[in-house]
Structure formats: structure tokens, C-alpha cells
CSV table of C-alpha atoms and ligand atoms in Angstrom, one decimal:
chain,number,residue,atom,x,y,z
A,1,UNK,CA,-35.5,11.8,79.0
A,2,UNK,CA,-36.6,8.7,77.1
A,3,UNK,CA,-39.9,6.9,77.0
A,4,UNK,CA,-39.3,3.6,75.3
A,5,UNK,CA,-41.4,0.4,74.8
A,6,UNK,CA,-40.4,-3.2,74.4
A,7,UNK,CA,-43.2,-5.0,72.7
A,8,UNK,CA,-43.9,-8.4,71.0
A,9,UNK,CA,-44.4,-8.4,67.3
A,10,UNK,CA,-45.6,-12.0,66.9
A,11,UNK,CA,-47.6,-14.4,69.2
A,12,UNK,CA,-45.5,-13.8,72.3
A,13,UNK,CA,-42.3,-15.5,73.6
A,14,UNK,CA,-40.1,-13.5,71.2
A,15,UNK,CA,-37.6,-12.8,74.0
A,16,UNK,CA,-39.0,-9.5,75.4
A,17,UNK,CA,-37.8,-10.3,79.0
A,18,UNK,CA,-34.2,-10.9,77.7
A,19,UNK,CA,-34.2,-7.6,75.8
A,20,UNK,CA,-35.7,-5.6,78.7
A,21,UNK,CA,-33.0,-7.0,80.9
A,22,UNK,CA,-30.3,-6.0,78.4
A,23,UNK,CA,-31.5,-2.5,77.8
A,24,UNK,CA,-32.9,-1.5,81.2
A,25,UNK,CA,-29.6,-0.3,82.7
A,26,UNK,CA,-30.2,2.9,80.8
A,27,UNK,CA,-33.6,3.4,82.4
A,28,UNK,CA,-34.9,4.5,85.8
A,29,UNK,CA,-38.2,2.7,85.6
A,30,UNK,CA,-39.5,-0.4,84.0
A,31,UNK,CA,-43.3,-0.6,83.8
A,32,UNK,CA,-45.6,-3.5,83.0
A,33,UNK,CA,-48.9,-2.0,81.7
A,34,UNK,CA,-51.1,-5.0,80.7
A,35,UNK,CA,-51.5,-8.7,81.1
A,36,UNK,CA,-50.9,-10.8,84.1
A,37,UNK,CA,-49.0,-13.7,85.7
A,38,UNK,CA,-49.6,-15.7,82.5
A,39,UNK,CA,-46.5,-14.1,81.1
A,40,UNK,CA,-43.3,-16.0,81.0
A,41,UNK,CA,-40.4,-13.6,80.5
A,42,UNK,CA,-37.1,-15.5,80.7
A,43,UNK,CA,-33.9,-13.7,81.8
A,44,UNK,CA,-30.5,-15.5,82.0
A,45,UNK,CA,-27.9,-13.8,84.1
A,46,UNK,CA,-24.9,-14.8,86.1
A,47,UNK,CA,-27.1,-16.1,89.0
A,48,UNK,CA,-28.9,-18.4,86.6
A,49,UNK,CA,-32.1,-18.6,84.6
A,50,UNK,CA,-35.2,-16.8,85.9
A,51,UNK,CA,-38.8,-16.9,84.5
A,52,UNK,CA,-40.7,-13.8,85.4
A,53,UNK,CA,-44.4,-13.8,85.3
A,54,UNK,CA,-45.8,-10.5,86.7
A,55,UNK,CA,-42.7,-8.8,88.0
A,56,UNK,CA,-41.0,-6.5,85.3
A,57,UNK,CA,-37.7,-7.7,83.9
A,58,UNK,CA,-35.9,-4.7,85.3
A,59,UNK,CA,-35.8,-6.4,88.7
A,60,UNK,CA,-32.2,-7.7,88.3
A,61,UNK,CA,-30.7,-4.2,87.9
A,62,UNK,CA,-29.9,-2.1,91.0
A,63,UNK,CA,-31.4,1.3,90.8
A,64,UNK,CA,-34.2,0.4,88.5
A,65,UNK,CA,-37.7,0.9,90.0
A,66,UNK,CA,-40.2,-1.7,88.7
A,67,UNK,CA,-43.8,-0.8,88.4
A,68,UNK,CA,-47.0,-2.8,88.0
A,69,UNK,CA,-49.3,-0.4,86.3
A,70,UNK,CA,-53.1,-0.1,86.6
A,71,UNK,CA,-53.6,-2.1,83.4
A,72,UNK,CA,-52.2,-5.4,84.8
A,73,UNK,CA,-54.2,-8.4,86.1
A,74,UNK,CA,-52.9,-8.3,89.6
A,75,UNK,CA,-52.7,-11.9,90.9
A,76,UNK,CA,-51.5,-11.3,94.5
A,77,UNK,CA,-51.1,-14.9,95.3
A,78,UNK,CA,-48.7,-15.6,92.4
A,79,UNK,CA,-47.0,-12.3,92.8
A,80,UNK,CA,-46.1,-13.2,96.4
A,81,UNK,CA,-44.8,-16.6,95.3
A,82,UNK,CA,-42.7,-14.8,92.6
A,83,UNK,CA,-41.3,-12.3,95.1
A,84,UNK,CA,-40.4,-15.1,97.6
A,85,UNK,CA,-38.9,-17.2,94.8
A,86,UNK,CA,-36.7,-14.3,93.6
A,87,UNK,CA,-35.6,-13.5,97.2
A,88,UNK,CA,-34.7,-17.1,97.9
A,89,UNK,CA,-32.3,-16.8,94.9
A,90,UNK,CA,-30.7,-13.7,96.2
A,91,UNK,CA,-32.6,-11.1,94.2
A,92,UNK,CA,-33.7,-8.1,96.2
A,93,UNK,CA,-37.4,-7.3,95.9
A,94,UNK,CA,-38.5,-4.5,98.2
A,95,UNK,CA,-41.0,-1.7,98.3
A,96,UNK,CA,-38.2,0.5,97.0
A,97,UNK,CA,-37.6,-1.4,93.7
A,98,UNK,CA,-41.2,-2.8,93.2
A,99,UNK,CA,-44.3,-0.6,93.2
A,100,UNK,CA,-47.8,-1.7,92.7
A,101,UNK,CA,-50.4,0.8,91.3
A,102,UNK,CA,-53.2,1.6,93.7
A,103,UNK,CA,-55.4,1.5,90.6
A,104,UNK,CA,-54.6,-2.1,89.5
A,105,UNK,CA,-57.5,-4.5,89.9
A,106,UNK,CA,-57.1,-7.7,91.8
A,107,UNK,CA,-57.3,-11.1,90.2
A,108,UNK,CA,-59.1,-13.4,92.7
A,109,UNK,CA,-59.1,-17.2,93.1
A,110,UNK,CA,-62.5,-17.4,91.4
A,111,UNK,CA,-61.1,-16.0,88.2
A,112,UNK,CA,-58.8,-19.0,87.9
A,113,UNK,CA,-61.6,-21.4,88.8
A,114,UNK,CA,-63.8,-19.9,86.2
A,115,UNK,CA,-61.1,-20.0,83.6
A,116,UNK,CA,-60.5,-23.7,84.2
A,117,UNK,CA,-64.3,-24.5,84.3
A,118,UNK,CA,-64.9,-22.7,81.0
A,119,UNK,CA,-62.0,-24.5,79.3
A,120,UNK,CA,-63.4,-27.7,80.6
A,121,UNK,CA,-66.9,-26.9,79.3
A,122,UNK,CA,-65.5,-26.0,75.9
A,123,UNK,CA,-63.7,-29.4,75.6
A,124,UNK,CA,-62.2,-29.6,72.1
A,125,UNK,CA,-63.3,-26.1,71.3
A,126,UNK,CA,-61.1,-24.7,74.1
A,127,UNK,CA,-59.1,-21.5,73.7
A,128,UNK,CA,-55.9,-22.9,75.0
A,129,UNK,CA,-56.0,-20.7,78.1
A,130,UNK,CA,-53.1,-20.8,80.6
A,131,UNK,CA,-55.9,-21.0,83.2
A,132,UNK,CA,-54.5,-18.1,85.1
A,133,UNK,CA,-57.9,-16.4,85.2
A,134,UNK,CA,-57.0,-13.6,82.8
A,135,UNK,CA,-60.2,-13.7,80.6
A,136,UNK,CA,-62.6,-13.8,83.6
A,137,UNK,CA,-60.5,-11.1,85.3
A,138,UNK,CA,-60.7,-8.6,82.4
A,139,UNK,CA,-64.4,-9.2,81.8
A,140,UNK,CA,-65.0,-8.5,85.5
A,141,UNK,CA,-62.9,-5.4,85.4
A,142,UNK,CA,-65.0,-4.0,82.5
A,143,UNK,CA,-68.1,-4.9,84.5
A,144,UNK,CA,-66.7,-2.9,87.4
A,145,UNK,CA,-66.7,-6.0,89.6
A,146,UNK,CA,-63.2,-6.0,90.9
A,147,UNK,CA,-61.4,-4.6,93.9
A,148,UNK,CA,-58.6,-2.0,93.3
A,149,UNK,CA,-55.3,-2.6,95.0
A,150,UNK,CA,-55.6,0.8,96.7
A,151,UNK,CA,-58.8,-0.4,98.5
A,152,UNK,CA,-56.5,-2.5,100.6
A,153,UNK,CA,-55.1,0.7,102.0
A,154,UNK,CA,-58.0,3.2,101.9
A,155,UNK,CA,-61.4,1.6,101.8
A,156,UNK,CA,-63.0,1.1,105.2
A,157,UNK,CA,-65.8,-0.8,103.5
A,158,UNK,CA,-63.3,-3.2,101.7
A,159,UNK,CA,-64.8,-6.4,103.1
A,160,UNK,CA,-68.3,-5.3,102.3
A,161,UNK,CA,-67.3,-4.6,98.8
A,162,UNK,CA,-65.6,-8.0,98.5
A,163,UNK,CA,-68.8,-9.7,100.0
A,164,UNK,CA,-71.0,-8.0,97.3
A,165,UNK,CA,-68.8,-9.1,94.5
A,166,UNK,CA,-68.5,-12.7,95.9
A,167,UNK,CA,-72.2,-13.0,96.2
A,168,UNK,CA,-72.6,-12.1,92.5
A,169,UNK,CA,-69.7,-14.4,91.5
A,170,UNK,CA,-71.2,-17.4,93.4
A,171,UNK,CA,-74.3,-17.1,91.3
A,172,UNK,CA,-72.2,-17.8,88.2
A,173,UNK,CA,-70.1,-20.6,89.9
A,174,UNK,CA,-73.2,-22.4,91.1
A,175,UNK,CA,-75.8,-21.5,88.4
A,176,UNK,CA,-73.7,-21.8,85.3
A,177,UNK,CA,-71.0,-24.3,86.2
A,178,UNK,CA,-72.7,-26.2,89.1
A,179,UNK,CA,-69.5,-25.6,91.1
A,180,UNK,CA,-69.0,-25.2,94.8
A,181,UNK,CA,-69.5,-21.6,95.9
A,182,UNK,CA,-66.6,-19.8,97.6
A,183,UNK,CA,-67.1,-18.9,101.2
A,184,UNK,CA,-66.7,-15.3,102.3
A,185,UNK,CA,-64.5,-16.5,105.3
A,186,UNK,CA,-62.0,-18.1,102.9
A,187,UNK,CA,-61.7,-14.9,100.7
A,188,UNK,CA,-61.6,-12.7,103.8
A,189,UNK,CA,-58.6,-14.6,105.0
A,190,UNK,CA,-57.0,-14.4,101.6
A,191,UNK,CA,-57.4,-10.6,101.6
A,192,UNK,CA,-56.0,-10.3,105.1
A,193,UNK,CA,-53.0,-12.4,104.2
A,194,UNK,CA,-52.0,-10.4,101.1
A,195,UNK,CA,-53.0,-7.1,102.6
A,196,UNK,CA,-50.4,-7.7,105.2
A,197,UNK,CA,-47.7,-8.9,102.8
A,198,UNK,CA,-48.2,-6.5,99.9
A,199,UNK,CA,-49.6,-3.3,101.3
A,200,UNK,CA,-46.1,-1.8,101.6
A,201,UNK,CA,-45.7,-2.0,97.8
A,202,UNK,CA,-48.9,0.0,97.0
A,203,UNK,CA,-48.3,3.4,95.5
A,204,UNK,CA,-49.9,6.0,93.4
A,205,UNK,CA,-47.7,5.0,90.5
A,206,UNK,CA,-49.3,7.5,88.1
A,207,UNK,CA,-48.1,10.3,90.4
A,208,UNK,CA,-44.7,8.7,90.6
A,209,UNK,CA,-44.3,8.5,86.8
A,210,UNK,CA,-45.6,12.0,86.4
A,211,UNK,CA,-42.9,13.2,88.8
A,212,UNK,CA,-40.3,11.1,86.9
A,213,UNK,CA,-41.4,12.7,83.7
A,214,UNK,CA,-40.9,16.2,85.2
A,215,UNK,CA,-37.4,15.2,86.4
A,216,UNK,CA,-36.5,13.9,82.9
A,217,UNK,CA,-36.1,10.3,84.0
A,218,UNK,CA,-36.0,7.4,81.5
A,219,UNK,CA,-38.9,5.0,81.5
A,220,UNK,CA,-39.1,1.6,79.8
A,221,UNK,CA,-42.5,0.0,79.2
A,222,UNK,CA,-42.5,-3.8,79.0
A,223,UNK,CA,-45.3,-5.6,77.2
A,224,UNK,CA,-46.6,-9.1,77.6
A,225,UNK,CA,-47.4,-11.4,74.6
A,226,UNK,CA,-47.4,-9.9,71.1
A,227,UNK,CA,-49.3,-8.0,68.4
A,228,UNK,CA,-51.2,-11.1,67.1
A,229,UNK,CA,-52.6,-11.7,70.6
A,230,UNK,CA,-54.0,-8.2,71.0
A,231,UNK,CA,-57.6,-8.3,72.0
A,232,UNK,CA,-58.7,-5.9,69.3
A,233,UNK,CA,-56.3,-6.4,66.5
A,234,UNK,CA,-55.1,-10.0,66.9
A,235,UNK,CA,-56.4,-13.4,65.9
A,236,UNK,CA,-59.6,-13.0,67.9
A,237,UNK,CA,-60.9,-15.0,69.7
A,238,UNK,CA,-57.5,-16.7,70.1
A,239,UNK,CA,-56.1,-13.5,71.5
A,240,UNK,CA,-55.4,-12.7,75.1
A,241,UNK,CA,-57.9,-10.5,77.0
A,242,UNK,CA,-55.8,-7.4,77.2
A,243,UNK,CA,-54.2,-5.0,74.6
A,244,UNK,CA,-50.7,-6.0,73.9
A,245,UNK,CA,-50.0,-3.0,71.7
A,246,UNK,CA,-47.8,0.0,72.6
A,247,UNK,CA,-50.8,2.2,72.0
A,248,UNK,CA,-52.3,0.9,75.2
A,249,UNK,CA,-49.3,2.2,77.3
A,250,UNK,CA,-50.9,5.5,78.1
A,251,UNK,CA,-53.9,3.8,79.5
A,252,UNK,CA,-52.4,0.8,81.3
A,253,UNK,CA,-49.2,2.4,82.7
A,254,UNK,CA,-50.7,5.2,84.8
A,255,UNK,CA,-49.1,7.9,82.7
A,256,UNK,CA,-52.0,8.9,80.5
A,257,UNK,CA,-50.2,11.7,78.9
A,258,UNK,CA,-47.0,9.8,78.0
A,259,UNK,CA,-45.3,10.3,74.6
A,260,UNK,CA,-43.5,7.2,73.6
A,261,UNK,CA,-40.4,8.1,71.7
A,262,UNK,CA,-39.0,4.7,70.8
A,263,UNK,CA,-40.9,1.4,70.2
A,264,UNK,CA,-38.7,-1.6,70.0
A,265,UNK,CA,-40.5,-4.5,68.5
A,266,UNK,CA,-39.2,-8.0,69.3
A,267,UNK,CA,-39.3,-10.5,66.4
A,268,UNK,CA,-38.2,-14.1,66.6
A,269,UNK,CA,-36.1,-15.4,63.7
A,270,UNK,CA,-38.7,-18.1,63.3
A,271,UNK,CA,-42.3,-18.4,64.4
A,272,UNK,CA,-43.7,-19.9,67.6
A,273,UNK,CA,-47.1,-19.9,69.2
A,274,UNK,CA,-48.5,-21.3,72.4
A,275,UNK,CA,-52.1,-22.6,72.7
A,276,UNK,CA,-54.9,-22.8,70.2
A,277,UNK,CA,-55.7,-20.7,67.1
A,278,UNK,CA,-54.7,-20.4,63.5
A,279,UNK,CA,-51.0,-20.4,62.9
A,280,UNK,CA,-50.4,-20.4,59.1
A,281,UNK,CA,-46.7,-21.2,58.9
A,282,UNK,CA,-46.9,-24.1,61.4
A,283,UNK,CA,-44.6,-27.1,60.9
A,284,UNK,CA,-45.5,-30.6,62.1
A,285,UNK,CA,-43.7,-33.8,62.6
A,286,UNK,CA,-40.0,-34.3,62.5
A,287,UNK,CA,-39.0,-30.9,61.2
A,288,UNK,CA,-41.1,-29.2,63.8
A,289,UNK,CA,-39.6,-31.4,66.5
A,290,UNK,CA,-36.1,-30.4,65.4
A,291,UNK,CA,-36.8,-26.7,65.4
A,292,UNK,CA,-38.5,-27.0,68.8
A,293,UNK,CA,-35.5,-28.8,70.3
A,294,UNK,CA,-33.0,-26.4,68.7
A,295,UNK,CA,-34.9,-23.4,70.2
A,296,UNK,CA,-35.9,-25.1,73.4
A,297,UNK,CA,-39.5,-24.0,72.7
A,298,UNK,CA,-41.3,-25.0,75.8
A,299,UNK,CA,-43.6,-22.5,77.6
A,300,UNK,CA,-41.9,-20.6,80.4
A,301,UNK,CA,-45.1,-20.5,82.4
A,302,UNK,CA,-46.7,-23.9,81.5
A,303,UNK,CA,-43.9,-26.0,80.1
A,304,UNK,CA,-46.2,-26.7,77.1
A,305,UNK,CA,-44.4,-27.5,73.9
A,306,UNK,CA,-44.7,-24.4,71.6
A,307,UNK,CA,-46.0,-24.8,68.1
A,308,UNK,CA,-43.2,-23.8,65.7
A,309,UNK,CA,-42.6,-22.9,62.0
A,310,UNK,CA,-40.8,-20.6,59.6
A,311,UNK,CA,-40.8,-16.9,60.1
A,312,UNK,CA,-44.2,-15.5,58.9
A,313,UNK,CA,-43.5,-12.2,57.1
A,314,UNK,CA,-47.2,-11.5,56.5
A,315,UNK,CA,-48.0,-11.7,60.2
A,316,UNK,CA,-44.7,-10.0,61.2
A,317,UNK,CA,-45.3,-7.0,58.9
A,318,UNK,CA,-48.8,-6.7,60.3
A,319,UNK,CA,-47.4,-6.9,63.9
A,320,UNK,CA,-44.8,-4.2,63.2
A,321,UNK,CA,-47.4,-1.9,61.8
A,322,UNK,CA,-49.7,-2.5,64.7
A,323,UNK,CA,-47.0,-1.7,67.2
A,324,UNK,CA,-45.8,1.3,65.2
A,325,UNK,CA,-42.3,0.0,65.9
A,326,UNK,CA,-39.4,2.4,65.4
A,327,UNK,CA,-36.9,-0.5,65.3
A,328,UNK,CA,-36.8,-4.2,65.7
A,329,UNK,CA,-34.7,-6.6,67.8
A,330,UNK,CA,-34.4,-9.9,66.0
A,331,UNK,CA,-33.9,-12.8,68.5
A,332,UNK,CA,-32.8,-16.4,68.4
A,333,UNK,CA,-30.9,-16.1,65.1
A,334,UNK,CA,-28.5,-18.8,66.5
A,335,UNK,CA,-31.2,-21.4,66.6
A,336,UNK,CA,-31.4,-21.5,62.8
A,337,UNK,CA,-27.7,-22.4,62.4
A,338,UNK,CA,-28.5,-26.1,61.9
A,339,UNK,CA,-30.6,-25.6,58.8
A,340,UNK,CA,-29.3,-26.2,55.3
A,341,UNK,CA,-31.8,-23.8,53.9
A,342,UNK,CA,-33.9,-21.3,55.8
A,343,UNK,CA,-37.6,-21.3,55.2
A,344,UNK,CA,-39.5,-18.0,55.0
A,345,UNK,CA,-43.3,-17.6,54.7
A,346,UNK,CA,-43.5,-14.7,52.3
A,347,UNK,CA,-47.2,-14.7,51.4
A,348,UNK,CA,-50.4,-16.6,52.1
A,349,UNK,CA,-52.5,-18.5,49.6
A,350,UNK,CA,-56.2,-17.8,50.0
A,351,UNK,CA,-58.9,-19.2,47.6
A,352,UNK,CA,-56.2,-19.8,45.0
A,353,UNK,CA,-54.8,-16.3,45.2
A,354,UNK,CA,-51.6,-15.2,46.8
A,355,UNK,CA,-52.0,-12.4,49.3
A,356,UNK,CA,-49.5,-10.4,51.4
A,357,UNK,CA,-51.8,-8.6,53.7
A,358,UNK,CA,-52.9,-10.2,57.0
A,359,UNK,CA,-56.5,-11.2,56.5
A,360,UNK,CA,-59.6,-11.1,58.7
A,361,UNK,CA,-59.1,-13.7,61.5
A,362,UNK,CA,-61.7,-16.2,60.4
A,363,UNK,CA,-60.0,-16.4,57.0
A,364,UNK,CA,-56.7,-17.5,58.5
A,365,UNK,CA,-57.8,-21.1,58.8
A,366,UNK,CA,-58.2,-21.2,55.0
A,367,UNK,CA,-54.8,-19.7,54.3
A,368,UNK,CA,-51.8,-21.8,53.3
A,369,UNK,CA,-48.3,-20.5,53.6
A,370,UNK,CA,-46.2,-19.7,50.6
A,371,UNK,CA,-42.7,-20.8,51.5
A,372,UNK,CA,-39.5,-19.6,49.9
A,373,UNK,CA,-36.0,-20.7,51.0
A,374,UNK,CA,-32.8,-18.8,51.6
A,375,UNK,CA,-29.4,-20.3,51.9
A,376,UNK,CA,-28.4,-21.3,55.4
A,377,UNK,CA,-25.1,-20.5,57.1
A,378,UNK,CA,-24.4,-23.8,58.8
A,379,UNK,CA,-22.1,-22.5,61.5
A,380,UNK,CA,-22.4,-21.4,65.1
A,381,UNK,CA,-23.1,-17.6,65.4
A,382,UNK,CA,-23.7,-17.5,69.1
A,383,UNK,CA,-20.2,-16.0,69.8
A,384,UNK,CA,-20.4,-13.3,67.2
A,385,UNK,CA,-20.7,-9.8,68.5
A,386,UNK,CA,-20.1,-7.6,65.4
A,387,UNK,CA,-22.3,-7.3,62.3
A,388,UNK,CA,-19.3,-7.6,60.1
A,389,UNK,CA,-18.4,-11.0,61.5
A,390,UNK,CA,-21.8,-12.6,60.7
A,391,UNK,CA,-21.8,-15.1,57.8
A,392,UNK,CA,-22.9,-13.5,54.6
A,393,UNK,CA,-26.0,-15.7,54.4
A,394,UNK,CA,-27.1,-14.7,57.9
A,395,UNK,CA,-26.7,-11.1,56.9
A,396,UNK,CA,-28.8,-11.7,53.8
A,397,UNK,CA,-31.5,-13.3,55.9
A,398,UNK,CA,-31.7,-10.4,58.3
A,399,UNK,CA,-31.7,-7.8,55.5
A,400,UNK,CA,-34.4,-9.7,53.6
A,401,UNK,CA,-36.6,-9.7,56.7
A,402,UNK,CA,-35.8,-6.0,57.4
A,403,UNK,CA,-37.0,-5.0,53.9
A,404,UNK,CA,-40.1,-7.2,54.0
A,405,UNK,CA,-41.3,-5.8,57.4
A,406,UNK,CA,-40.3,-2.2,56.6
A,407,UNK,CA,-38.5,-1.5,59.9
A,408,UNK,CA,-34.8,-1.3,60.7
A,409,UNK,CA,-33.4,-4.3,62.6
A,410,UNK,CA,-31.0,-2.6,65.0
A,411,UNK,CA,-30.3,-5.4,67.4
A,412,UNK,CA,-29.7,-9.1,66.8
A,413,UNK,CA,-29.7,-11.6,69.6
A,414,UNK,CA,-27.7,-14.8,69.2
A,415,UNK,CA,-28.0,-16.4,72.6
A,416,UNK,CA,-30.0,-16.2,75.8
A,417,UNK,CA,-27.2,-14.7,77.9
A,418,UNK,CA,-27.1,-11.0,78.5
A,419,UNK,CA,-24.1,-10.2,76.3
A,420,UNK,CA,-25.0,-12.5,73.4
A,421,UNK,CA,-26.1,-9.8,71.0
A,422,UNK,CA,-25.0,-7.7,68.0
A,423,UNK,CA,-25.8,-4.1,67.7
A,424,UNK,CA,-26.3,-2.7,64.2
A,425,UNK,CA,-25.4,0.9,63.8
B,501,GDP,P1,-40.8,-13.4,76.3
B,501,GDP,O1,-42.1,-14.0,76.8
B,501,GDP,O2,-41.0,-12.6,75.0
B,501,GDP,O3,-40.0,-12.7,77.3
B,501,GDP,O4,-39.9,-14.7,75.8
B,501,GDP,P2,-39.7,-16.1,76.6
B,501,GDP,O5,-38.7,-15.8,77.7
B,501,GDP,O6,-41.0,-16.7,76.9
B,501,GDP,O7,-39.0,-16.9,75.5
B,501,GDP,C1,-37.8,-16.6,74.9
B,501,GDP,C2,-36.8,-17.8,75.2
B,501,GDP,O8,-35.7,-17.7,74.3
B,501,GDP,C3,-36.2,-17.7,76.6
B,501,GDP,O9,-36.0,-19.0,77.0
B,501,GDP,C4,-34.9,-16.9,76.4
B,501,GDP,O10,-33.9,-17.2,77.3
B,501,GDP,C5,-34.5,-17.4,75.0
B,501,GDP,N1,-33.8,-16.5,74.2
B,501,GDP,C6,-34.0,-15.2,74.0
B,501,GDP,N2,-33.2,-14.7,73.1
B,501,GDP,C7,-32.4,-15.7,72.6
B,501,GDP,C8,-31.5,-15.9,71.6
B,501,GDP,O11,-31.1,-15.0,70.9
B,501,GDP,N3,-31.0,-17.2,71.4
B,501,GDP,C9,-31.4,-18.2,72.1
B,501,GDP,N4,-30.9,-19.4,71.8
B,501,GDP,N5,-32.3,-18.1,73.1
B,501,GDP,C10,-32.8,-16.9,73.3
B,502,MG,MG1,-42.9,-15.8,77.3
């Protein structure tokens, strides 16, 4: 029996989907436990390239049961679009290989409206939201103003419950944002539609996972985003509105008693960040453009160009610590092959002093990166499959990172295809 987690160490988009897809053949279940359809987890397989948003990245493997746990922001509308889109490309998605927790809360159309209205109100002070309704959703969940998925099956007073919440929500839409209120009829139809389409997927996933535990099954937990976007420990307020850390797994998965035995942290060989917020090692201009192009750094969900820069060892070390990672998978090493010398942000400079500990979030905007350079390898590494065959300078780069972050790098990804990786014993 194994309980493993695949989590992001940086700002997200480290390649979690790609690694889940690679490793999940050894698992019986893949569980998403936080976040919502704002995720973009890219998986490249023989049938082509897929960007998954809410559906766990185990969906391409026969025999793997994928679970959306109680901690996710359950956007039924987008989930259905995602299911249909996968099916149209020949991927089987059925109530046998996808299960939705009866305790997951529903993300409603008003959450997306409020997200967009608030970003608009903030103008140049906006948070850089993907406008998928995630922040309004989680605040409503904590206010106990959401509907649980299981209510679509069990609650005879479901429509009454929806009506009460909508009445309250319309006060905000009208009163705060001067927006059109949403009609009950519209939402009632919305509920009917998704109740019909998605009820067969509803399940007491906590019970299912408990049973799996008793039977000694292997469970893989898949996170969205990365350490630095964690609501409590990240670059607040430029975080997401959920907890991206492995420590949230017991709460968000449905298996409250779970003992995670292996935490694989995904680190990108350089830094990227989508949206607003401090990003100390950020590059601008031509060198940024070159790296962005080399790494194809455009958001899987939004298509937005990602901000890019050298690997940030201060932030990465902090990210590894937060996740309590037992090993690291380093992705996109191949992207750096074009560089003559590889930049590394080893420390920050704050008020004239060099620091190597990640500071309080508001101090980040005053930090400057201290950049050191390592020799490049200047050759294509994307076909290499053995550690011994890597160029010496690439090995040096990996070993340097490993030492600096204090966690063994056991897997190195050198391409987006499933088999483009090197395992380090
Ligand atoms: P996630 O959100 O953490 O799952 O990551 P994304 O899918 O948003 O972003 C990672 C991107 O890098 C995807 O387009 C992957 O196909 C791609 N990718 C993953 N690993 C590698 C790699 O080792 N090399 C290259 N060139 N691309 C990779
Ligand atoms: Mg992504």
C-alpha cells in the first residue's frame, strides 16, 4: 500500500499533470483534493496533448479511478465541458473511472461573475485572477453558503436551499457591484441540467478511500498550483484561495486519517509565474522572451504568457520545506539547453543585506535577486534516458540545486512526452 502525493513546489505549472500521468500506472486511485477548474495540467500522450482542468491526470490510464475530493471547487459546468471534450477525443470518462465526492461544494455561475466584477473594480490593483470564481467560491464555502454535491441526490429541499443562497447572493450583486441579479428560474434550470448529467458520478468518496485503504490499494494525491500560492503560507494576497500543500490532503481528499508516505515535489528547472504578485527572479525583455519561447510558457487554462526567470533557490527551498517533500522531480531541464550559462538566483538582497530565507510576503517587493551563473551544456538532452549520459554541466546544475534545496532529485524530466525522463537511483 502506498499513499503518495504529487505537489507543486513553486508557483504552479511545474509539470504536475505530466508527472501524475507518468507515475499513476502504479496506483489504483488518483485524487484531486483542492483547487478548481482554474488548473491547467498538461498531459502529452499518443493521442495528443490534453489540458486537464478539474479532472485528475490519471484519467488516461485504464484501471485508475479518479476522484474529485470534498476540498475541490466543483464547477459542474466546466466539468461537463471537460468530460465531453475528453470523450470526443476517445478518452473514456464514466462513473466507473471518475467519482465526485458527495461532500464537494458547488461553484455556481455567480462565483465567476463576482470574480470578474471584483477584478474589474480593482483595476490596476487586480490580483490576476483566472476569473473562474475560485476566491468567491471558497469564501462562500467558509460562510456555509454553498450547496454540497450530495444534495443533488439526497436533499428534498434542494431548490429551497438554492433559493435562500441566491437571495443572499443577489444582495451582493446588486448592492455592491450594481450588477443584474440572477433569476431563480435560470439557476433552477442550471441545477436540473447538471443534476441529470452528473448525478451518476456522485459517491461517498471518503468511504471508498477508506475501503481502499483497508484493501491495501495505492492512492496518488494530485495537487493544483504550488507552495508559493498556498493561501496560508504563500505570497498572500497573491495566493490562490485554497491550500496547495500536501498537509491539506487529509482534509480535502475525504480520507481524514490518511498517512502520506511519499511526497514528490515538482520543481521546474527555471521559474515561471502566472498573474500578479512579487516574483523576485523575474526576467524582462529579450532574455525573458527567449526563455518563454524555449519553454512554451503560455497558460494552459488562459493562454496568458507566463512570467519567467532563473530558478529561485530561496523560494524553492521554502517550497520544499512547506510541502515536506521526500523527493523532487525536476522538470523541463531540456528547455535550458540553449543557454551559454545558466542563471541561478541563490539569495535575495534586502535592505543592503543578503538573505537566504524566504521573507514575509510584503518584503518581497523590496527584494532583489542575487544571481550566480553555472556553465551551460549547449546540447539537446531531450533524448537522454540515463543519468550517466547527461552532460557533466547538466549533472552539476542538478546536483547544485539538490544540495541547495536539501531534498533528493530522483526524477528528471527532459520533454513533455510520457517517456522523456531520467530516473536517478
Ligand atoms: P502543471 O499545471 O503543474 O500540471 O503544469 P502545466 O501543464 O501547466 O505546465 C507544464 C508544461 O510543461 C506543459 O505544457 C507540459 O507539457 C510541459 N512539460 C512538462 N515537463 C516537461 C519537460 O520536461 N520538458 C518540456 N519541454 N516540457 C515539459
Ligand atoms: Mg498548469
